Coordinates of C-alpha atoms (C1' of nucleotides) in Angstrom, one line a residue:
Chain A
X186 CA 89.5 115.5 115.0
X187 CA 90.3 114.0 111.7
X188 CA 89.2 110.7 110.7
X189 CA 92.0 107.5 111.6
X190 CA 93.6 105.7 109.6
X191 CA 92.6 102.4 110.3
X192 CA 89.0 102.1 108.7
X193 CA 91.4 103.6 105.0
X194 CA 93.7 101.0 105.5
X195 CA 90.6 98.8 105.6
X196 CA 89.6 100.1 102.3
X197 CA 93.3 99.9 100.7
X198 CA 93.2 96.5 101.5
X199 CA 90.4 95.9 99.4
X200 CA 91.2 98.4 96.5
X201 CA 93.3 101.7 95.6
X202 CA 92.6 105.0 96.5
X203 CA 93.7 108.4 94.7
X204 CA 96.1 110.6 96.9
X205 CA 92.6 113.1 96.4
X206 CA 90.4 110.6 98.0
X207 CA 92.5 109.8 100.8
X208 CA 93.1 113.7 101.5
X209 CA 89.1 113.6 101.1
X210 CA 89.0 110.7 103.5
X211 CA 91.2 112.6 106.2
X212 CA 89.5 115.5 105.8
X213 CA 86.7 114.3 107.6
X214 CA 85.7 115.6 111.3
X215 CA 85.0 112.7 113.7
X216 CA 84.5 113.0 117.5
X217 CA 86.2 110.6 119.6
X218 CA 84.2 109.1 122.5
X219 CA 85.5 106.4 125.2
X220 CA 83.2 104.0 126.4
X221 CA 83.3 101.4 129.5
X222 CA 82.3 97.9 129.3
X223 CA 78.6 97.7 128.4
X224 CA 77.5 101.2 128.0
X225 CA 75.3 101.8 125.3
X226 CA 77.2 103.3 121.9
X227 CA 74.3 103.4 119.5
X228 CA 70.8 103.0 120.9
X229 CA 68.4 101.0 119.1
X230 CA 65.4 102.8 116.9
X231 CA 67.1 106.2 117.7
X232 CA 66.8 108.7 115.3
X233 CA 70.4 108.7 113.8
X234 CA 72.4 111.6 113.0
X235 CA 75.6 109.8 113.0
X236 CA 78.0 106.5 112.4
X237 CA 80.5 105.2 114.2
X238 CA 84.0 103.1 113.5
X239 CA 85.9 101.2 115.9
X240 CA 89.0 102.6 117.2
X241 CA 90.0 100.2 120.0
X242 CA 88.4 97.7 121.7
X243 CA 85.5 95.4 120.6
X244 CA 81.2 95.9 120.6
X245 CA 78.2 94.1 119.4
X246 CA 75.3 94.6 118.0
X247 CA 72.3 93.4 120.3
X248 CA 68.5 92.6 119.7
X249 CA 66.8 92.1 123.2
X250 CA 64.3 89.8 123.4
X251 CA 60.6 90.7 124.3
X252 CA 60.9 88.1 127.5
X253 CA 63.3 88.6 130.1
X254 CA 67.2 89.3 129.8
X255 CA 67.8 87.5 126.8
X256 CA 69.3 89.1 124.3
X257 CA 71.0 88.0 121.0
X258 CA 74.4 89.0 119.6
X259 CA 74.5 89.3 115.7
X260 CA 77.8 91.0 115.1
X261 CA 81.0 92.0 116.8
X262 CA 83.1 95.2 115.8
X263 CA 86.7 95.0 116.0
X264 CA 89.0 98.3 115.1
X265 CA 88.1 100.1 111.7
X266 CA 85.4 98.4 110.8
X267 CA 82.7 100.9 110.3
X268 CA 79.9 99.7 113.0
X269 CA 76.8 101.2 111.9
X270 CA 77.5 102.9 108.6
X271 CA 74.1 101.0 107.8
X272 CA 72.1 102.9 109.7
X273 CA 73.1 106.3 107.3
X274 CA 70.8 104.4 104.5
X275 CA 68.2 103.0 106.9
X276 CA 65.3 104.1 108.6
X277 CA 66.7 103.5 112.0
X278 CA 68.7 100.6 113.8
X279 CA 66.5 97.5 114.8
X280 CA 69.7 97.1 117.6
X281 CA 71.2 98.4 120.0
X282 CA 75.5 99.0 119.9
X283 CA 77.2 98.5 123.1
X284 CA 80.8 98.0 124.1
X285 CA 82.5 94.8 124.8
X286 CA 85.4 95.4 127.6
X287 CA 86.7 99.3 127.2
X288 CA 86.6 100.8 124.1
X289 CA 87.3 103.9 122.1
X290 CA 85.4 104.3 119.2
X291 CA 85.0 108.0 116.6
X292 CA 81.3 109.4 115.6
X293 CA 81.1 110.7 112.0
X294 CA 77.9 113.3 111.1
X295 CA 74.9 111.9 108.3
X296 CA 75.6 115.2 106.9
X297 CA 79.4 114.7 106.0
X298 CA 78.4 111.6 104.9
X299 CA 75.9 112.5 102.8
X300 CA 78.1 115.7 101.1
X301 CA 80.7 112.9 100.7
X302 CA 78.8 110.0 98.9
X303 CA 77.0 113.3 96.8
X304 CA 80.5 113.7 94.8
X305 CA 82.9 110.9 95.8
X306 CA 81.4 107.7 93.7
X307 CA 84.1 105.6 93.7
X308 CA 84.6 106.4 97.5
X309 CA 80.8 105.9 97.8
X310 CA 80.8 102.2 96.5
X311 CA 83.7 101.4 98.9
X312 CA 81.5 102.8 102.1
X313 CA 78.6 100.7 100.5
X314 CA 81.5 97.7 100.2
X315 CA 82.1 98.3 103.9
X316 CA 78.6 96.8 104.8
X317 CA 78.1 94.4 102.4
X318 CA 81.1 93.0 103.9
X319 CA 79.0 93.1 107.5
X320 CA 76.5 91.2 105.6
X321 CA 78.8 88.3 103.9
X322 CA 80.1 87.9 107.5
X323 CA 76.1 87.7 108.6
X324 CA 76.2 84.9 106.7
X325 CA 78.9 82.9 107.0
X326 CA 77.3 82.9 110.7
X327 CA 74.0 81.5 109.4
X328 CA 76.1 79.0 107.7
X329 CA 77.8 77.9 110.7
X330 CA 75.0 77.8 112.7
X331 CA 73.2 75.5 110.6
X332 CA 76.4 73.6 109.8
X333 CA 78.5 73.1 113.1
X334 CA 78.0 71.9 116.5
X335 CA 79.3 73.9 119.6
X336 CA 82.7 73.1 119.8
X337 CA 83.0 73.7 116.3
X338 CA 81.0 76.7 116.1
X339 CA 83.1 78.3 118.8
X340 CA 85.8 77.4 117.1
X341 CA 84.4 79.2 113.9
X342 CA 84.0 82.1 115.8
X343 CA 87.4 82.3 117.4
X344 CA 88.8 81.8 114.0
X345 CA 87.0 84.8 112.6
X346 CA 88.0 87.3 115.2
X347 CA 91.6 86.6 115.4
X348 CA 91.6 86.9 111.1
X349 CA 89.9 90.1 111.3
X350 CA 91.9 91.8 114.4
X351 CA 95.0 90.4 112.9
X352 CA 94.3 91.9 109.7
X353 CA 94.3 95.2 110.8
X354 CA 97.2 94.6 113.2
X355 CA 95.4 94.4 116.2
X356 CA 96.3 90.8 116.7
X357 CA 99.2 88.9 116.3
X358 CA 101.1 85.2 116.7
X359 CA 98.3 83.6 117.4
X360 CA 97.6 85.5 120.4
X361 CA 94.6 88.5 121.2
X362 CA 92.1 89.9 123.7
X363 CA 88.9 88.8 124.0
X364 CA 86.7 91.0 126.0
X365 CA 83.9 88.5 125.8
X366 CA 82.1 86.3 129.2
X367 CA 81.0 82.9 128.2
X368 CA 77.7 84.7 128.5
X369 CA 78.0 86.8 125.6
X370 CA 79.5 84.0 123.7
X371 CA 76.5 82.1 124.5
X372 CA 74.1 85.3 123.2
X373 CA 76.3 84.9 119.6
X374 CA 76.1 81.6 119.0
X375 CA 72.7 80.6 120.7
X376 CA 73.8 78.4 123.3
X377 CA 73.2 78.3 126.9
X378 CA 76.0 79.7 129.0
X379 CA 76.8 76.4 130.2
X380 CA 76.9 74.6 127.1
X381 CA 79.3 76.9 125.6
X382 CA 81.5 76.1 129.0
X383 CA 81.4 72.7 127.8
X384 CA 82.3 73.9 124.4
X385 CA 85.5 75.8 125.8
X386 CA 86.5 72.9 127.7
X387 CA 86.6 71.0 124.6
X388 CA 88.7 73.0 122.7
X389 CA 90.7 73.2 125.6
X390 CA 91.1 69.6 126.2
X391 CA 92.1 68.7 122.6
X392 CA 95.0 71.1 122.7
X393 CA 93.6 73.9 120.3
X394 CA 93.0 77.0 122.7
X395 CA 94.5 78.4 125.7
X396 CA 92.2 81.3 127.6
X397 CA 92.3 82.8 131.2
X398 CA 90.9 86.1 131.6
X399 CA 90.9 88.0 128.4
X400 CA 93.4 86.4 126.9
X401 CA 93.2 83.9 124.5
X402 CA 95.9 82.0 122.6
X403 CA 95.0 79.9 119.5
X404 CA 97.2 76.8 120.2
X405 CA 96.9 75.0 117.0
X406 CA 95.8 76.9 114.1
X407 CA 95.7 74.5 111.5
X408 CA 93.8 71.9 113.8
X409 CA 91.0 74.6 115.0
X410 CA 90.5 75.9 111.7
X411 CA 90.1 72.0 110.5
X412 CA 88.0 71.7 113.1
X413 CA 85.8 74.8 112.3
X414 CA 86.0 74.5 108.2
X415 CA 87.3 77.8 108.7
X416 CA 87.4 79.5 105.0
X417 CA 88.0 83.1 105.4
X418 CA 87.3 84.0 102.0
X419 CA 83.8 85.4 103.0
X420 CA 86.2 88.4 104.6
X421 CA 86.7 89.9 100.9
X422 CA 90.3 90.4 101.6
X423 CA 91.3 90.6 97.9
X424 CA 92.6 94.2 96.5
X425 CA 90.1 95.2 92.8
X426 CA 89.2 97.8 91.6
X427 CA 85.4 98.2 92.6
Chain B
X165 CA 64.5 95.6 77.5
X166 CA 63.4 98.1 80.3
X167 CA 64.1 98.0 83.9
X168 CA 60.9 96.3 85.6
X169 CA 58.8 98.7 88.1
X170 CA 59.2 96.2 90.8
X171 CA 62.0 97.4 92.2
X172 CA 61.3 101.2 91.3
X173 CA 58.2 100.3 93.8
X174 CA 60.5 98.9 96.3
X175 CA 62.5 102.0 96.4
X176 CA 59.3 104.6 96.6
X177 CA 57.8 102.4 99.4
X178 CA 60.5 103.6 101.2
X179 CA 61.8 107.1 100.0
X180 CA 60.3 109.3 97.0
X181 CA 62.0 109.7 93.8
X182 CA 61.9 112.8 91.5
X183 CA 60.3 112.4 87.9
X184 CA 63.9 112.6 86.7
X185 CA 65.2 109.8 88.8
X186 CA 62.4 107.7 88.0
X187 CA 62.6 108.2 84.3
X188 CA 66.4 107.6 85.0
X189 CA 65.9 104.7 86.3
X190 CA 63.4 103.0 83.8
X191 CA 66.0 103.9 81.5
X192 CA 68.5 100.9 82.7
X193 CA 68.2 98.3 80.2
X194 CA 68.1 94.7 81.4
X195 CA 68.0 90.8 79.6
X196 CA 65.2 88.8 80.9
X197 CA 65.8 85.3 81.2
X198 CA 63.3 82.1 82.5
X199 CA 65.0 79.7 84.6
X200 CA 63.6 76.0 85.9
X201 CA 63.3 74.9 89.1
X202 CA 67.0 74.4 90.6
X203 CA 68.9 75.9 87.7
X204 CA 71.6 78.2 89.1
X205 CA 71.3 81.8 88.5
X206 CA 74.3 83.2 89.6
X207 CA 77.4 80.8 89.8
X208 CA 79.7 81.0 93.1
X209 CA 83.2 82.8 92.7
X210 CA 82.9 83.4 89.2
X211 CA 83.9 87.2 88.2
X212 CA 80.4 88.8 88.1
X213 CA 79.2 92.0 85.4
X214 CA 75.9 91.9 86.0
X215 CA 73.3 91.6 88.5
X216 CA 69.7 90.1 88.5
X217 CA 66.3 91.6 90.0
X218 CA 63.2 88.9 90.5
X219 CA 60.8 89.2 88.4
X220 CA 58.6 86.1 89.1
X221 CA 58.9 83.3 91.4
X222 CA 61.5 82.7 94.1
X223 CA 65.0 82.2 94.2
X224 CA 67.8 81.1 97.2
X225 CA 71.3 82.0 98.0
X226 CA 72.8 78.6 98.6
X227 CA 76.2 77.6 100.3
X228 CA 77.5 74.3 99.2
X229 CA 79.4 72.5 102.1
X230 CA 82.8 70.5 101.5
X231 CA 81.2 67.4 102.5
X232 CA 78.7 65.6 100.9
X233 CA 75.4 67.3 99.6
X234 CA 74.9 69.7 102.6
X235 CA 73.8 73.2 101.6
X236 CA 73.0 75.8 103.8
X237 CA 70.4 78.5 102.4
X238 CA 71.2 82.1 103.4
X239 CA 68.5 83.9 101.8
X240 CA 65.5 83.9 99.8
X241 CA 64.1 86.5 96.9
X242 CA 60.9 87.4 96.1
X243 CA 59.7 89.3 92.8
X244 CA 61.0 93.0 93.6
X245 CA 64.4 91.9 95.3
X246 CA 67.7 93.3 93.8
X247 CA 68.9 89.7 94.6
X248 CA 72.6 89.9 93.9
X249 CA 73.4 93.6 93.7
X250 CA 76.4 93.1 96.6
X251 CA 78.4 91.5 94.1
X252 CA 78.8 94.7 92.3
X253 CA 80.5 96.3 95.0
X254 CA 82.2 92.9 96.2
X255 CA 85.3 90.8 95.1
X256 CA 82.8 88.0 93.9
X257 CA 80.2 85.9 95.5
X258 CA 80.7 83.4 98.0
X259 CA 77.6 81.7 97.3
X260 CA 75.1 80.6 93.9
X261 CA 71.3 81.8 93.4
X262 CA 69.5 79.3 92.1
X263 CA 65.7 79.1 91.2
X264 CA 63.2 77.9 93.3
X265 CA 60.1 76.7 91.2
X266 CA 60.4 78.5 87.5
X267 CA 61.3 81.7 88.3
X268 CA 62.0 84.7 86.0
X269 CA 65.1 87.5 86.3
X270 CA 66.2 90.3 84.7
X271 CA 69.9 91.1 84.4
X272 CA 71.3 94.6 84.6
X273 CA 75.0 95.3 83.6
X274 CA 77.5 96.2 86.0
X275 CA 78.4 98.8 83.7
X276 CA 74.8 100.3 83.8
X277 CA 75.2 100.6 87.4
X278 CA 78.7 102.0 87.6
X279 CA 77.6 104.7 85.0
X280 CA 74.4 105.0 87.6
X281 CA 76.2 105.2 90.6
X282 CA 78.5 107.8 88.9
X283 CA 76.3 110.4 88.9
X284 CA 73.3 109.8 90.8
X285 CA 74.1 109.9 94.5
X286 CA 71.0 109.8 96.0
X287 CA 69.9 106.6 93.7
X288 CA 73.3 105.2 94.3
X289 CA 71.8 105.4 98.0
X290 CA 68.8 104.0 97.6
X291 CA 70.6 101.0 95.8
X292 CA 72.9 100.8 99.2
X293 CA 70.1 100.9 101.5
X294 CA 68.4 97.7 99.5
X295 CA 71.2 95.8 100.3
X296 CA 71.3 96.8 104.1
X297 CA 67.9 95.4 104.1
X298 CA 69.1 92.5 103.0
X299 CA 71.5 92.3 106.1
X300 CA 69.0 93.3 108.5
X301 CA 67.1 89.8 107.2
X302 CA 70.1 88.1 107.9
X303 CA 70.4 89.8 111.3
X304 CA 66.8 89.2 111.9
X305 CA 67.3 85.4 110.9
X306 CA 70.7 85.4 113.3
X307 CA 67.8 86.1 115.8
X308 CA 65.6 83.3 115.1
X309 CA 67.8 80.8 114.9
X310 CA 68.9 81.6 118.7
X311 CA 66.1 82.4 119.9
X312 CA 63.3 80.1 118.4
X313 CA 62.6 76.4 118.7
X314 CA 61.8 74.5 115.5
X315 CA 58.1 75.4 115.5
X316 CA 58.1 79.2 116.0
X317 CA 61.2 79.0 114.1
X318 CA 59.5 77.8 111.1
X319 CA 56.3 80.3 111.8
X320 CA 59.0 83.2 111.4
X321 CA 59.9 82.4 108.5
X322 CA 56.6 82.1 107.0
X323 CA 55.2 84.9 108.5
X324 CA 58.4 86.8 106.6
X325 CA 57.5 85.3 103.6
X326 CA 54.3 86.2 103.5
X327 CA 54.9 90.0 104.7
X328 CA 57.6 90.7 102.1
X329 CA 55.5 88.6 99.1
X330 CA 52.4 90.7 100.1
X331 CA 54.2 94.1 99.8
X332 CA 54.8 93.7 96.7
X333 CA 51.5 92.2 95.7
X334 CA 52.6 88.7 95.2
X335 CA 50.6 87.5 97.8
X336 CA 47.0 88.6 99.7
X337 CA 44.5 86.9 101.1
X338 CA 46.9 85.1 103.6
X339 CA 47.6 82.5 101.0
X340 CA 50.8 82.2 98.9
X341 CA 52.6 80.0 96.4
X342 CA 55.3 78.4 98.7
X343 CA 57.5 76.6 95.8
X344 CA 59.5 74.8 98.1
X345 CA 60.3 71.4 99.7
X346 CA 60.6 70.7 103.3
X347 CA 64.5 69.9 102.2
X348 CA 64.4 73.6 101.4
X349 CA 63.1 74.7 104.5
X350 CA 65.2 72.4 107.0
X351 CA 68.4 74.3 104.2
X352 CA 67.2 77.3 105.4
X353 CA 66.7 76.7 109.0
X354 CA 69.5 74.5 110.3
X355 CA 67.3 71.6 110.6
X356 CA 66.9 68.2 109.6
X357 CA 64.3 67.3 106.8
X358 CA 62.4 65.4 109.2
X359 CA 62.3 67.2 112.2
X360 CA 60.8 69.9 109.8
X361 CA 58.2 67.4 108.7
X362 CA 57.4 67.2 112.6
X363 CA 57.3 71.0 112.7
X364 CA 55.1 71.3 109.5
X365 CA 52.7 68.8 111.2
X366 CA 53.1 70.9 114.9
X367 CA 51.7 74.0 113.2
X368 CA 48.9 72.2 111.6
X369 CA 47.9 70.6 114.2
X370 CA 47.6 74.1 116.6
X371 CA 45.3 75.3 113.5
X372 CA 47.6 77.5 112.1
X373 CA 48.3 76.7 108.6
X374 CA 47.0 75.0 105.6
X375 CA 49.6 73.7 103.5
X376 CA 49.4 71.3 100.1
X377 CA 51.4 71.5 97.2
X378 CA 52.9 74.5 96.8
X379 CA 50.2 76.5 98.0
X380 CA 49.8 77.4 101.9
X381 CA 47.3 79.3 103.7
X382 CA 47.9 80.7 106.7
X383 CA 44.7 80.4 108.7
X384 CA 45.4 82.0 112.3
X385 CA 47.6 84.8 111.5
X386 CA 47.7 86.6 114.8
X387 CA 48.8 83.1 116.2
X388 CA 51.5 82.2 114.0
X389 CA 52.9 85.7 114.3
X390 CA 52.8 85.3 118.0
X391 CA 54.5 82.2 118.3
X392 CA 57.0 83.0 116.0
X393 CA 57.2 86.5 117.8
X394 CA 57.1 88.3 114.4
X395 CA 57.7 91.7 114.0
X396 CA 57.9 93.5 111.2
X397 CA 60.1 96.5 111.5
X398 CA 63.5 95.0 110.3
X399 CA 62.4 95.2 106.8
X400 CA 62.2 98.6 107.0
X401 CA 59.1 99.4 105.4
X402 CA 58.9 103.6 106.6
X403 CA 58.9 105.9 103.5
X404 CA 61.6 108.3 104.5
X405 CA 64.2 110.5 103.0
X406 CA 67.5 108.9 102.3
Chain C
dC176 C1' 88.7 88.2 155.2
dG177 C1' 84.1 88.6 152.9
dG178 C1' 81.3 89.2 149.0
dC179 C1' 80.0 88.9 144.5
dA180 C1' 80.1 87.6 139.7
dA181 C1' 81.8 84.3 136.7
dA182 C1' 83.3 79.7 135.6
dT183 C1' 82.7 74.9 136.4
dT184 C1' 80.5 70.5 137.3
dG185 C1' 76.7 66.9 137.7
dA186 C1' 72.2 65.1 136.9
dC187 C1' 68.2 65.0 134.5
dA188 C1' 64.8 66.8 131.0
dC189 C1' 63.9 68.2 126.5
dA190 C1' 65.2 69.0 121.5
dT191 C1' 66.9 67.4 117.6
dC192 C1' 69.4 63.9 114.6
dT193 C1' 69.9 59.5 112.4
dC194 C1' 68.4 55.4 110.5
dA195 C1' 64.8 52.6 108.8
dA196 C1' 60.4 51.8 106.9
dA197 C1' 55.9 52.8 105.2
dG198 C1' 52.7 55.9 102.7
dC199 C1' 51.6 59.1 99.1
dC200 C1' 51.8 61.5 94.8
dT201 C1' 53.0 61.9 90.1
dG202 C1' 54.7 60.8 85.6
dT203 C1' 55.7 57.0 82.4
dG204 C1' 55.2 52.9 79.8
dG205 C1' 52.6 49.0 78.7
Chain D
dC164 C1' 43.3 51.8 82.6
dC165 C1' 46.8 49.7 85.3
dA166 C1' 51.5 48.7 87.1
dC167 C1' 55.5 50.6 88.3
dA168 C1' 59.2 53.7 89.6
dG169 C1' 61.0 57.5 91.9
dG170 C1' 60.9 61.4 94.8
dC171 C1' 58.8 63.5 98.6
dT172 C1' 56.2 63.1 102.9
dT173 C1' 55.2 60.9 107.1
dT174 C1' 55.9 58.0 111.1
dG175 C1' 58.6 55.4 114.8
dA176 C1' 62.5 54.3 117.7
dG177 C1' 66.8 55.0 119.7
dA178 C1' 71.2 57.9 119.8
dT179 C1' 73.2 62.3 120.4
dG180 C1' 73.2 67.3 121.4
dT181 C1' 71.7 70.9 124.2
dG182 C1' 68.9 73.2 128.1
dT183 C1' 67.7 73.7 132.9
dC184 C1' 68.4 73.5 137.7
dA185 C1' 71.2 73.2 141.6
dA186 C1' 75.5 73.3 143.8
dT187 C1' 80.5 74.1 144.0
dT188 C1' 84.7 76.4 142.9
dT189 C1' 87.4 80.2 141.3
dG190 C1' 89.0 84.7 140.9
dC191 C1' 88.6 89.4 141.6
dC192 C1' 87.9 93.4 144.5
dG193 C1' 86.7 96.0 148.5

DNA sequence: CGGCAAATTGACACATCTCAAAGCCTGTGG
DNA sequence: CCACAGGCTTTGAGATGTGTCAATTTGCCG
């Protein structure tokens, strides 16, 4: 199939193609692959052949732990963003990719990669935008996690999804799926499982969230992104030329 | 003056570069400039056109904080690292670089780069890949901070230290200038300044490291990589084709 | 209805923060 | 050479944040 349209709207967010680089964009050949909740999408230390982007649904990137179950969480994917377009430049993934709730996602080859960035520059430094993006948002985690205290740093988090699912209009009014257990909140933001239940209660209790299920409703923006010193700037939303 | 070969042998630790490309390379022209200890670099926000490499001494990406004089360090830079080359394919940067100890940088146009990048795919990817390195430290300190207490947490980052400083022969022997404060380090790792003091103390005490001045000796190496549960392959150190 | 996983709660242990004070090192001026 | 000042390091004590363990409740699914 040809490649969606979400992960160039991502990119005409952030600057303007040529009509030839968006045919160039479409013309590439993806293969679309459904996964259930927790199956593996990218294994870790693989040899890598190909990337994948986000279609529907949500995944994370996991590091497991020498000892036990543990496992930590150091990103989450929501649609268009281009998951593992880092491992095309790297020697191999140091995580695994697996998906959170159902989830559809489309596999590009190295090779059309590698025949695109070989004559498209300009469409080159926007792929290579992509993931420095990933790595901004890397950040603005260690900053919170050094910063904020539980309630707050779950309140970071929750601020972050909802402004990137809403910006590519998979979220709206203040309302979206969140195919996460308290447990995989816990393995993002390094908490136990039960302290981030305290940390849910919280926001619950002063007025800020409503969740059941997989549904969460953000209550009272202003006051849980006051609470989180939620700046979404880090999300290089702006439209240049790069 | 001309590009350094610091980088160039960052890059052919990990991939090989044709005669032209090195030549190519050593080509870029670039400003050297000295800075003092805590002079900013690279201002926040401002409309970047150039990018710095380290040259000598070490340098941090800080985060100022609304409030008051907390600052959360995101990353460090050692002679070799292309320390701010995501802001030539970003909107700006949402953090400074300032020196840690005197430290010395060379700065390399953005038009160098574009002109660069414009016709010299595989370099352009080899530039790409040196900033998903930089992410997979991020990751890799995502990982630490939920997954160490403040000890090991502490001993991972000086074991990185001292692997990324010895790879590019800024370090050997186990011993390394260390120009920072243990306000630097409790920036770095979410702590406070004291309960890094107690930290510091913790690893001395088990026999593990030397530390006076600015100068620290790591004396058990196979300990402090086991408690900090170091390992190495997220700075992807395998010479492969890219 | 029964069974299981997840969410929730309570009690207590441990980790880390804050505040305050003392010790150490270094540069400066007398 | 000494006295002093200032910043950093070190230590102690009590407050707060978070982890662990155990038990209960909830919700979903067969």
């Amino acid at each position: 199939m040809a490649l969606s349209d979400y992960f160039i709207r991502f990119l005409e967010q952030r600057d303007s193609l040529s009509d030839a680089e968006r045919a160039r964009l479409s013309g590439i050949q993806t293969r679309r692959v459904t996964f259930a909740s927790g199956e593996v999408i990218v294994a870790r230390q693989v040899v890598v052949d190909q990337s994948c982007l986000m279609l529907s649904g949500m995944s994370a990137r996991i590091h497991n732990l020498a000892q036990g179950n543990d496992r930590v969480i150091t990103a989450l994917h929501v649609p268009g963003d281009f998951v593992d377009l880092h491992g095309f430049v790297l020697a191999g993934l140091e995580h695994t990719v697996i998906a959170m709730g159902q989830t559809e996602v489309e596999f590009v080859s190295h090779d059309q990669l590698r025949q695109l960035t070989d004559e498209w520059p300009h469409l080159t430094r926007l792929l290579w935008m992509s993931t420095t993006i990933d790595a901004a948002i890397h950040r603005q985690w260690l900053v919170a996690a050094a910063s904020l205290r539980s309630s707050a740093h779950l309140a970071h988090l929750l601020c972050e999804i909802y402004t990137r699912l809403s910006s590519v209009g998979a979220a709206a009014d203040y309302r979206f799926t969140l195919p996460l257990l308290q447990r995989d909140l816990a393995n993002i933001l390094g908490y136990s499982p039960i302290h981030i239940n305290r940390a849910v209660r919280d926001l619950r209790e002063r007025g800020l969230i409503r969740w059941a299920g997989t549904e969460l409703e953000i209550l009272d923006w202003p006051g849980l992104t006051k609470l989180a010193r939620f700046r979404p700037d880090y999300l290089d939303m702006e439209k240049l030329s790069r």
